[in-house]
């Protein structure tokens, strides 16, 4: 594996050790993701660029969090800014549809000039010079295999791009144009297609961004690409873009919002104060790499999450019952079962079920319905945390991140 993937795994193991995650809790799906998905997710796969990777419904929970938040004054035409919104900006569009009373801005350092969709739901991005930038497979078991033949996939997309680009009426200027041919679709200046009456896009680095004072800034799956010191500078910049009383939500998650962790900051005059660190209960399970997903040593959110997982695993009134119930449900949903030595195996022929993700989501829903999130909150309170279940049902604590003062 490339050295960046090896470093990723080393950081993962350090966090697991901090969380007291034992080797017997590795699952085949976790190992599979390390081999098949992580190599395609890391910047090293994209010449060091932060990939515009984004996934539909990823932030539905955060949108619900925003909808449920009661601002002290009734807001007229409140402003929501999605920083590092990715491309195509699916989650920003979803937010604009959900938060229809809000003015929504999607901000990213780069929106590709060309977008090419294939018949299978995969797509590729190209710059104005026609150079390949990025592809994203459909997130199915077959789709993600494309990462293993990345060079071949890139040249296939490039060949089709070159053919379709010849059919555009103009390659210069800012016109928006779409060419449909043989199941492929090439769009020139595609960002225009995502605009809506309450949604606009700003191509800017977050360091330089100028938007109206925001009541909510969401910055998901972006800061973790930077070293902790740079993250702190970015937080100051984002804080300065908030309206007084506005909130900044920063975190990471996977598709469908799985394994989400996020910190919520509030602007109080010249200060930005962290008011909540929250995680979805599935962070306590062993199915995927997201709880251990970092791109730099000592990522503050990942460290805080590992610390919370450690506290929950150490709590003798919570963890033995929780893990027993989880093992039982994993077996019940046909996901994994433990062998005589306590290691997890997939039940049939060592293959994961085709509807594995759906089964996992159902299982976590059942865990929540059985009240295990509340038990986790109680266990954290016993461990000395100020903990609560937040309005969207996630486990929340008073964060250990520092407040900071904004420059004059
Ligand atoms: C992994 S994507 C996350 C997309 C989306 N927020 C999500 O959660 O699905 C990270 C995005 O951050 C953008 N980005 C990285 N550094 C940035 C910067 N300094 N300013 C603005 N955008 C940046 C990248 O271009 C990329 O589109």
Short mmCIF file of C-alpha atoms and ligand atoms in Angstrom, two decimals:
data_model
loop_
_atom_site.label_atom_id
_atom_site.label_comp_id
_atom_site.label_asym_id
_atom_site.label_seq_id
_atom_site.Cartn_x
_atom_site.Cartn_y
_atom_site.Cartn_z
CA UNK A 1 0.00 0.00 0.00
CA UNK A 2 1.16 3.61 -0.55
CA UNK A 3 2.96 5.11 2.43
CA UNK A 4 0.07 7.54 3.09
CA UNK A 5 -2.27 4.57 3.53
CA UNK A 6 0.21 2.91 5.87
CA UNK A 7 0.40 6.15 7.88
CA UNK A 8 -3.40 6.30 7.95
CA UNK A 9 -3.49 2.78 9.41
CA UNK A 10 -0.82 3.60 11.98
CA UNK A 11 -2.81 6.63 13.18
CA UNK A 12 -5.92 4.45 13.27
CA UNK A 13 -4.17 1.89 15.47
CA UNK A 14 -2.92 4.62 17.83
CA UNK A 15 -6.46 5.96 18.22
CA UNK A 16 -7.83 2.44 18.72
CA UNK A 17 -5.28 1.87 21.44
CA UNK A 18 -6.27 5.15 23.10
CA UNK A 19 -9.92 4.02 22.94
CA UNK A 20 -9.05 0.52 24.25
CA UNK A 21 -10.52 -1.02 21.09
CA UNK A 22 -9.32 -4.64 21.17
CA UNK A 23 -8.14 -6.71 18.21
CA UNK A 24 -11.11 -9.03 18.66
CA UNK A 25 -13.41 -6.15 17.67
CA UNK A 26 -12.01 -5.85 14.15
CA UNK A 27 -14.72 -6.78 11.67
CA UNK A 28 -14.31 -7.97 8.06
CA UNK A 29 -16.05 -4.78 6.87
CA UNK A 30 -13.46 -2.63 8.65
CA UNK A 31 -10.61 -4.55 7.01
CA UNK A 32 -12.39 -4.42 3.64
CA UNK A 33 -12.69 -0.63 3.84
CA UNK A 34 -8.98 -0.29 4.66
CA UNK A 35 -8.09 -2.22 1.53
CA UNK A 36 -10.74 -0.98 -0.89
CA UNK A 37 -11.97 2.48 0.07
CA UNK A 38 -9.25 4.25 2.01
CA UNK A 39 -6.69 4.19 -0.83
CA UNK A 40 -9.20 6.05 -3.05
CA UNK A 41 -10.26 8.53 -0.36
CA UNK A 42 -6.88 9.93 0.62
CA UNK A 43 -5.39 13.04 -1.04
CA UNK A 44 -2.42 10.93 -2.26
CA UNK A 45 -4.83 9.33 -4.75
CA UNK A 46 -5.56 12.82 -6.18
CA UNK A 47 -2.05 14.29 -6.49
CA UNK A 48 -2.32 15.70 -2.96
CA UNK A 49 -5.51 17.68 -3.66
CA UNK A 50 -8.34 17.63 -1.09
CA UNK A 51 -10.91 15.60 -3.06
CA UNK A 52 -14.34 17.20 -3.60
CA UNK A 53 -15.79 13.91 -2.33
CA UNK A 54 -19.35 14.25 -1.12
CA UNK A 55 -22.27 11.91 -0.61
CA UNK A 56 -25.99 12.37 -0.78
CA UNK A 57 -27.92 12.62 2.54
CA UNK A 58 -24.66 12.88 4.41
CA UNK A 59 -25.76 15.93 6.39
CA UNK A 60 -29.50 15.35 6.80
CA UNK A 61 -28.98 15.07 10.58
CA UNK A 62 -27.10 18.38 10.70
CA UNK A 63 -29.92 20.01 8.73
CA UNK A 64 -32.36 18.62 11.30
CA UNK A 65 -30.14 19.99 14.09
CA UNK A 66 -30.29 23.44 12.49
CA UNK A 67 -34.07 23.24 11.97
CA UNK A 68 -34.59 22.36 15.63
CA UNK A 69 -32.33 25.05 17.01
CA UNK A 70 -34.26 27.94 18.49
CA UNK A 71 -32.52 31.25 17.99
CA UNK A 72 -33.44 33.76 20.72
CA UNK A 73 -34.62 36.36 18.18
CA UNK A 74 -36.85 35.45 15.29
CA UNK A 75 -34.56 35.50 12.27
CA UNK A 76 -35.67 37.02 9.01
CA UNK A 77 -33.91 35.54 6.00
CA UNK A 78 -31.22 33.74 8.03
CA UNK A 79 -27.93 32.83 6.37
CA UNK A 80 -26.49 29.31 6.14
CA UNK A 81 -22.98 28.90 4.72
CA UNK A 82 -21.63 25.50 3.74
CA UNK A 83 -17.84 25.74 3.65
CA UNK A 84 -15.89 23.19 1.61
CA UNK A 85 -19.20 22.07 0.15
CA UNK A 86 -17.61 19.62 -2.33
CA UNK A 87 -18.63 19.04 -5.90
CA UNK A 88 -21.22 18.35 -7.21
CA UNK A 89 -22.62 20.20 -4.17
CA UNK A 90 -25.30 17.63 -3.38
CA UNK A 91 -25.47 18.16 0.36
CA UNK A 92 -25.70 21.95 -0.01
CA UNK A 93 -28.63 21.50 -2.39
CA UNK A 94 -30.27 19.15 0.08
CA UNK A 95 -29.82 21.73 2.84
CA UNK A 96 -31.27 24.52 0.67
CA UNK A 97 -34.31 22.33 0.00
CA UNK A 98 -34.76 21.46 3.70
CA UNK A 99 -34.02 24.94 5.02
CA UNK A 100 -36.20 26.65 2.46
CA UNK A 101 -36.54 29.86 4.51
CA UNK A 102 -32.77 30.27 4.66
CA UNK A 103 -30.38 31.96 2.25
CA UNK A 104 -27.82 29.25 1.57
CA UNK A 105 -24.28 29.74 0.23
CA UNK A 106 -22.06 26.88 -0.89
CA UNK A 107 -18.38 27.77 -0.72
CA UNK A 108 -15.51 25.75 -2.11
CA UNK A 109 -11.99 26.55 -3.27
CA UNK A 110 -12.76 25.00 -6.62
CA UNK A 111 -15.78 24.01 -8.68
CA UNK A 112 -14.82 21.93 -11.67
CA UNK A 113 -15.38 23.39 -15.14
CA UNK A 114 -16.60 20.14 -16.62
CA UNK A 115 -18.58 17.26 -15.13
CA UNK A 116 -18.93 13.94 -16.97
CA UNK A 117 -21.49 11.35 -15.85
CA UNK A 118 -21.46 7.78 -17.14
CA UNK A 119 -24.37 5.33 -17.44
CA UNK A 120 -23.63 3.57 -14.14
CA UNK A 121 -23.80 6.61 -11.86
CA UNK A 122 -20.04 7.27 -11.72
CA UNK A 123 -18.70 10.70 -12.62
CA UNK A 124 -15.48 12.56 -13.35
CA UNK A 125 -14.42 16.21 -13.11
CA UNK A 126 -12.15 18.12 -15.51
CA UNK A 127 -10.69 21.63 -15.44
CA UNK A 128 -11.06 24.33 -18.09
CA UNK A 129 -7.95 23.00 -19.89
CA UNK A 130 -9.61 19.59 -20.14
CA UNK A 131 -7.27 18.02 -17.58
CA UNK A 132 -8.66 15.22 -15.45
CA UNK A 133 -9.18 16.24 -11.80
CA UNK A 134 -11.23 13.62 -9.96
CA UNK A 135 -13.63 10.72 -10.35
CA UNK A 136 -16.17 9.37 -7.92
CA UNK A 137 -17.61 5.89 -8.27
CA UNK A 138 -21.11 4.99 -7.32
CA UNK A 139 -20.80 3.72 -3.76
CA UNK A 140 -21.75 0.15 -4.43
CA UNK A 141 -19.53 -2.86 -3.93
CA UNK A 142 -18.81 -2.94 -7.68
CA UNK A 143 -18.41 0.84 -7.94
CA UNK A 144 -15.67 1.18 -5.33
CA UNK A 145 -13.56 -1.44 -7.16
CA UNK A 146 -12.85 1.37 -9.61
CA UNK A 147 -10.35 2.73 -7.10
CA UNK A 148 -8.20 -0.34 -7.73
CA UNK A 149 -7.90 0.51 -11.45
CA UNK A 150 -7.72 4.24 -11.04
CA UNK A 151 -5.37 4.93 -14.00
CA UNK A 152 -7.56 2.87 -16.34
CA UNK A 153 -10.75 4.60 -15.12
CA UNK A 154 -9.15 8.02 -15.61
CA UNK A 155 -8.09 7.25 -19.18
CA UNK A 156 -11.54 5.83 -19.99
CA UNK A 157 -13.21 9.02 -18.73
CA UNK A 158 -10.65 11.19 -20.51
CA UNK A 159 -11.27 9.44 -23.83
CA UNK A 160 -15.02 10.03 -23.58
CA UNK A 161 -14.44 13.58 -22.41
CA UNK A 162 -12.30 14.33 -25.49
CA UNK A 163 -14.99 12.95 -27.79
CA UNK A 164 -17.86 14.85 -26.16
CA UNK A 165 -15.96 18.11 -25.74
CA UNK A 166 -15.69 18.35 -29.53
CA UNK A 167 -19.49 18.52 -29.66
CA UNK A 168 -19.75 21.63 -27.47
CA UNK A 169 -20.75 24.73 -29.37
CA UNK A 170 -18.17 26.81 -27.47
CA UNK A 171 -15.27 25.85 -25.25
CA UNK A 172 -14.65 29.43 -24.17
CA UNK A 173 -16.87 31.86 -22.27
CA UNK A 174 -19.05 31.10 -19.27
CA UNK A 175 -22.03 29.51 -21.05
CA UNK A 176 -23.63 26.47 -19.48
CA UNK A 177 -24.06 23.62 -21.95
CA UNK A 178 -24.83 19.90 -21.76
CA UNK A 179 -24.00 17.19 -24.29
CA UNK A 180 -25.83 13.86 -24.00
CA UNK A 181 -24.46 10.94 -26.01
CA UNK A 182 -24.63 7.15 -25.67
CA UNK A 183 -25.64 7.33 -22.01
CA UNK A 184 -22.87 9.80 -21.13
CA UNK A 185 -23.53 13.38 -20.14
CA UNK A 186 -20.92 16.15 -20.30
CA UNK A 187 -21.79 19.44 -18.60
CA UNK A 188 -19.77 22.61 -19.13
CA UNK A 189 -19.84 25.09 -16.20
CA UNK A 190 -22.06 22.74 -14.21
CA UNK A 191 -22.13 24.79 -10.98
CA UNK A 192 -24.85 26.99 -12.51
CA UNK A 193 -27.19 23.98 -12.63
CA UNK A 194 -27.22 23.70 -8.85
CA UNK A 195 -28.27 27.26 -8.12
CA UNK A 196 -31.77 27.86 -6.75
CA UNK A 197 -33.71 30.95 -5.58
CA UNK A 198 -32.27 30.50 -2.06
CA UNK A 199 -28.94 28.91 -3.07
CA UNK A 200 -25.79 30.49 -4.53
CA UNK A 201 -22.21 29.33 -4.84
CA UNK A 202 -18.99 31.15 -4.09
CA UNK A 203 -15.69 29.87 -5.44
CA UNK A 204 -13.21 30.92 -2.78
CA UNK A 205 -10.71 29.56 -0.32
CA UNK A 206 -12.22 29.63 3.13
CA UNK A 207 -9.27 31.78 4.25
CA UNK A 208 -10.51 34.59 1.95
CA UNK A 209 -14.26 33.99 1.94
CA UNK A 210 -16.65 36.93 2.18
CA UNK A 211 -20.29 36.04 2.78
CA UNK A 212 -23.01 37.89 4.70
CA UNK A 213 -22.80 37.35 8.50
CA UNK A 214 -23.92 33.74 8.95
CA UNK A 215 -26.36 32.31 11.49
CA UNK A 216 -25.03 28.84 10.68
CA UNK A 217 -21.71 27.84 9.14
CA UNK A 218 -21.33 24.15 8.40
CA UNK A 219 -17.86 22.85 7.59
CA UNK A 220 -17.94 19.07 7.32
CA UNK A 221 -15.19 16.72 6.18
CA UNK A 222 -12.86 19.60 5.35
CA UNK A 223 -10.82 20.76 8.36
CA UNK A 224 -9.49 17.26 9.02
CA UNK A 225 -7.36 17.59 5.87
CA UNK A 226 -5.27 20.18 7.69
CA UNK A 227 -2.81 20.01 10.57
CA UNK A 228 -4.26 20.97 13.99
CA UNK A 229 -2.52 24.40 13.99
CA UNK A 230 -3.96 25.23 10.56
CA UNK A 231 -7.38 23.99 11.66
CA UNK A 232 -7.24 26.48 14.52
CA UNK A 233 -6.49 29.39 12.12
CA UNK A 234 -9.36 28.25 9.93
CA UNK A 235 -11.71 28.12 12.91
CA UNK A 236 -10.85 31.74 13.73
CA UNK A 237 -11.60 32.78 10.14
CA UNK A 238 -14.90 30.86 10.15
CA UNK A 239 -15.83 32.29 13.54
CA UNK A 240 -15.30 35.81 12.20
CA UNK A 241 -17.85 35.10 9.45
CA UNK A 242 -20.59 34.36 12.02
CA UNK A 243 -23.33 36.77 13.04
CA UNK A 244 -23.44 37.35 16.81
CA UNK A 245 -25.22 34.30 18.31
CA UNK A 246 -24.54 32.29 15.13
CA UNK A 247 -23.20 28.76 15.26
CA UNK A 248 -20.36 26.96 13.52
CA UNK A 249 -20.70 23.20 13.06
CA UNK A 250 -17.49 21.36 12.21
CA UNK A 251 -17.04 17.61 11.92
CA UNK A 252 -16.76 14.44 9.87
CA UNK A 253 -18.94 11.55 8.79
CA UNK A 254 -19.59 8.91 6.14
CA UNK A 255 -22.38 8.25 3.68
CA UNK A 256 -25.91 8.65 5.05
CA UNK A 257 -24.35 10.54 7.96
CA UNK A 258 -22.89 7.34 9.47
CA UNK A 259 -20.31 7.61 12.26
CA UNK A 260 -20.76 11.36 12.58
CA UNK A 261 -18.80 13.47 15.04
CA UNK A 262 -19.15 17.24 15.24
CA UNK A 263 -18.29 20.22 17.37
CA UNK A 264 -20.69 23.13 17.66
CA UNK A 265 -19.28 26.60 18.39
CA UNK A 266 -21.29 29.73 19.16
CA UNK A 267 -20.25 33.31 18.57
CA UNK A 268 -20.71 35.45 21.66
CA UNK A 269 -19.55 38.97 20.80
CA UNK A 270 -15.80 38.87 20.18
CA UNK A 271 -15.54 35.25 21.37
CA UNK A 272 -16.27 31.90 19.77
CA UNK A 273 -17.24 29.35 22.40
CA UNK A 274 -17.44 25.56 21.89
CA UNK A 275 -20.82 24.51 23.25
CA UNK A 276 -21.13 20.85 22.24
CA UNK A 277 -19.19 17.86 20.92
CA UNK A 278 -21.59 15.23 19.59
CA UNK A 279 -21.38 11.76 18.09
CA UNK A 280 -23.80 9.31 16.59
CA UNK A 281 -24.10 6.10 18.62
CA UNK A 282 -22.74 3.98 15.74
CA UNK A 283 -19.28 5.37 16.56
CA UNK A 284 -19.30 2.78 19.35
CA UNK A 285 -19.53 -0.10 16.87
CA UNK A 286 -16.81 -1.81 14.87
CA UNK A 287 -18.16 -1.68 11.29
CA UNK A 288 -16.24 1.12 9.67
CA UNK A 289 -13.09 3.21 9.82
CA UNK A 290 -14.75 6.60 10.29
CA UNK A 291 -14.31 6.82 14.09
CA UNK A 292 -10.55 6.46 13.43
CA UNK A 293 -10.40 8.51 10.23
CA UNK A 294 -7.66 11.14 10.41
CA UNK A 295 -5.23 12.68 7.97
CA UNK A 296 -2.80 14.13 10.51
CA UNK A 297 -1.41 13.12 13.88
CA UNK A 298 -3.31 14.29 16.94
CA UNK A 299 -6.48 15.38 15.14
CA UNK A 300 -8.35 17.07 18.02
CA UNK A 301 -11.84 15.71 17.26
CA UNK A 302 -10.64 12.16 16.66
CA UNK A 303 -8.68 12.27 19.95
CA UNK A 304 -11.73 13.48 21.84
CA UNK A 305 -13.85 10.75 20.28
CA UNK A 306 -11.28 8.07 21.18
CA UNK A 307 -11.26 9.38 24.73
CA UNK A 308 -15.06 9.14 24.98
CA UNK A 309 -15.04 5.62 23.53
CA UNK A 310 -12.44 4.65 26.11
CA UNK A 311 -14.59 6.02 28.94
CA UNK A 312 -17.63 4.12 27.68
CA UNK A 313 -15.68 0.87 27.25
CA UNK A 314 -14.29 1.26 30.77
CA UNK A 315 -17.72 1.70 32.36
CA UNK A 316 -18.66 -1.67 33.85
CA UNK A 317 -22.35 -0.77 34.25
CA UNK A 318 -22.64 0.13 30.56
CA UNK A 319 -20.14 -1.59 28.28
CA UNK A 320 -20.59 -5.33 29.05
CA UNK A 321 -24.38 -5.07 28.51
CA UNK A 322 -23.97 -2.83 25.44
CA UNK A 323 -21.43 -5.04 23.73
CA UNK A 324 -23.42 -8.19 24.50
CA UNK A 325 -26.53 -6.64 22.95
CA UNK A 326 -24.52 -5.41 19.94
CA UNK A 327 -23.06 -8.89 19.36
CA UNK A 328 -26.53 -10.37 19.58
CA UNK A 329 -28.01 -7.88 17.11
CA UNK A 330 -25.09 -8.28 14.69
CA UNK A 331 -25.83 -11.98 14.57
CA UNK A 332 -29.58 -11.37 14.38
CA UNK A 333 -29.19 -9.03 11.39
CA UNK A 334 -26.86 -11.53 9.66
CA UNK A 335 -23.86 -9.17 9.86
CA UNK A 336 -21.13 -10.85 11.90
CA UNK A 337 -20.77 -13.42 14.61
CA UNK A 338 -17.90 -14.21 16.92
CA UNK A 339 -15.98 -17.48 16.65
CA UNK A 340 -14.73 -19.57 19.59
CA UNK A 341 -11.76 -17.23 20.07
CA UNK A 342 -13.96 -14.13 20.05
CA UNK A 343 -13.13 -12.84 16.53
CA UNK A 344 -15.84 -11.60 14.16
CA UNK A 345 -16.72 -13.46 10.96
CA UNK A 346 -19.34 -12.86 8.25
CA UNK A 347 -21.88 -15.66 8.58
CA UNK A 348 -22.09 -16.97 5.02
CA UNK A 349 -18.97 -17.83 3.01
CA UNK A 350 -17.11 -14.89 4.54
CA UNK A 351 -18.92 -12.52 2.12
CA UNK A 352 -20.78 -9.44 3.27
CA UNK A 353 -24.48 -9.38 2.42
CA UNK A 354 -25.45 -7.28 -0.63
CA UNK A 355 -27.68 -5.13 1.61
CA UNK A 356 -25.06 -4.93 4.36
CA UNK A 357 -25.31 -1.11 4.82
CA UNK A 358 -29.11 -1.20 5.10
CA UNK A 359 -28.92 -3.96 7.69
CA UNK A 360 -26.35 -1.99 9.67
CA UNK A 361 -28.59 1.12 9.60
CA UNK A 362 -31.59 -0.90 10.80
CA UNK A 363 -29.53 -2.37 13.58
CA UNK A 364 -28.43 1.06 14.84
CA UNK A 365 -31.99 2.31 14.68
CA UNK A 366 -33.00 -0.57 16.91
CA UNK A 367 -30.14 0.22 19.32
CA UNK A 368 -31.41 3.79 19.58
CA UNK A 369 -35.02 2.65 20.04
CA UNK A 370 -33.94 0.32 22.83
CA UNK A 371 -32.59 3.34 24.75
CA UNK A 372 -28.90 2.47 24.54
CA UNK A 373 -28.00 6.03 23.55
CA UNK A 374 -29.51 7.21 26.86
CA UNK A 375 -27.48 4.58 28.71
CA UNK A 376 -24.31 5.83 27.00
CA UNK A 377 -25.14 9.38 28.12
CA UNK A 378 -25.63 8.14 31.73
CA UNK A 379 -22.29 6.32 31.57
CA UNK A 380 -20.51 9.49 30.42
CA UNK A 381 -22.13 11.45 33.24
CA UNK A 382 -20.81 8.80 35.68
CA UNK A 383 -17.35 9.31 34.15
CA UNK A 384 -17.60 13.02 35.07
CA UNK A 385 -18.62 14.48 31.69
CA UNK A 386 -21.39 17.03 31.32
CA UNK A 387 -23.33 14.83 28.87
CA UNK A 388 -26.77 14.85 27.31
CA UNK A 389 -28.75 13.48 24.36
CA UNK A 390 -29.05 16.37 21.91
CA UNK A 391 -32.22 17.32 19.95
CA UNK A 392 -31.33 15.00 17.06
CA UNK A 393 -30.68 12.02 19.34
CA UNK A 394 -26.86 12.12 19.35
CA UNK A 395 -24.59 11.70 22.38
CA UNK A 396 -23.32 15.15 23.35
CA UNK A 397 -20.78 16.42 25.85
CA UNK A 398 -19.38 19.75 26.89
CA UNK A 399 -16.30 19.83 24.61
CA UNK A 400 -12.73 20.24 25.72
CA UNK A 401 -11.86 22.50 22.74
CA UNK A 402 -10.84 26.00 23.89
CA UNK A 403 -12.85 29.19 23.32
CA UNK A 404 -11.07 31.75 21.24
CA UNK A 405 -11.17 35.51 20.77
CA UNK A 406 -11.69 36.97 17.33
CA UNK A 407 -9.23 39.54 16.02
CA UNK A 408 -10.44 43.17 16.21
C1 LIG B 1 -14.06 16.01 1.28
S1 LIG B 1 -14.84 17.39 0.62
C2 LIG B 1 -16.23 17.55 1.71
C3 LIG B 1 -17.46 17.98 1.00
C4 LIG B 1 -18.71 18.18 1.85
N1 LIG B 1 -18.54 19.19 2.85
C5 LIG B 1 -19.14 16.90 2.51
O1 LIG B 1 -19.02 16.80 3.74
O2 LIG B 1 -19.62 16.00 1.84
C6 LIG B 1 -13.77 18.70 1.12
C7 LIG B 1 -13.92 19.95 0.26
O3 LIG B 1 -13.19 21.01 0.89
C8 LIG B 1 -12.69 21.84 -0.12
N2 LIG B 1 -11.58 22.62 0.45
C9 LIG B 1 -10.39 22.15 0.89
N3 LIG B 1 -9.64 23.16 1.34
C10 LIG B 1 -10.37 24.28 1.20
C11 LIG B 1 -10.13 25.65 1.49
N4 LIG B 1 -8.98 26.05 2.04
N5 LIG B 1 -11.11 26.54 1.23
C12 LIG B 1 -12.28 26.13 0.67
N6 LIG B 1 -12.56 24.86 0.37
C13 LIG B 1 -11.61 23.94 0.63
C14 LIG B 1 -12.26 20.88 -1.20
O4 LIG B 1 -12.13 21.53 -2.46
C15 LIG B 1 -13.36 19.83 -1.14
O5 LIG B 1 -14.35 20.09 -2.07
#
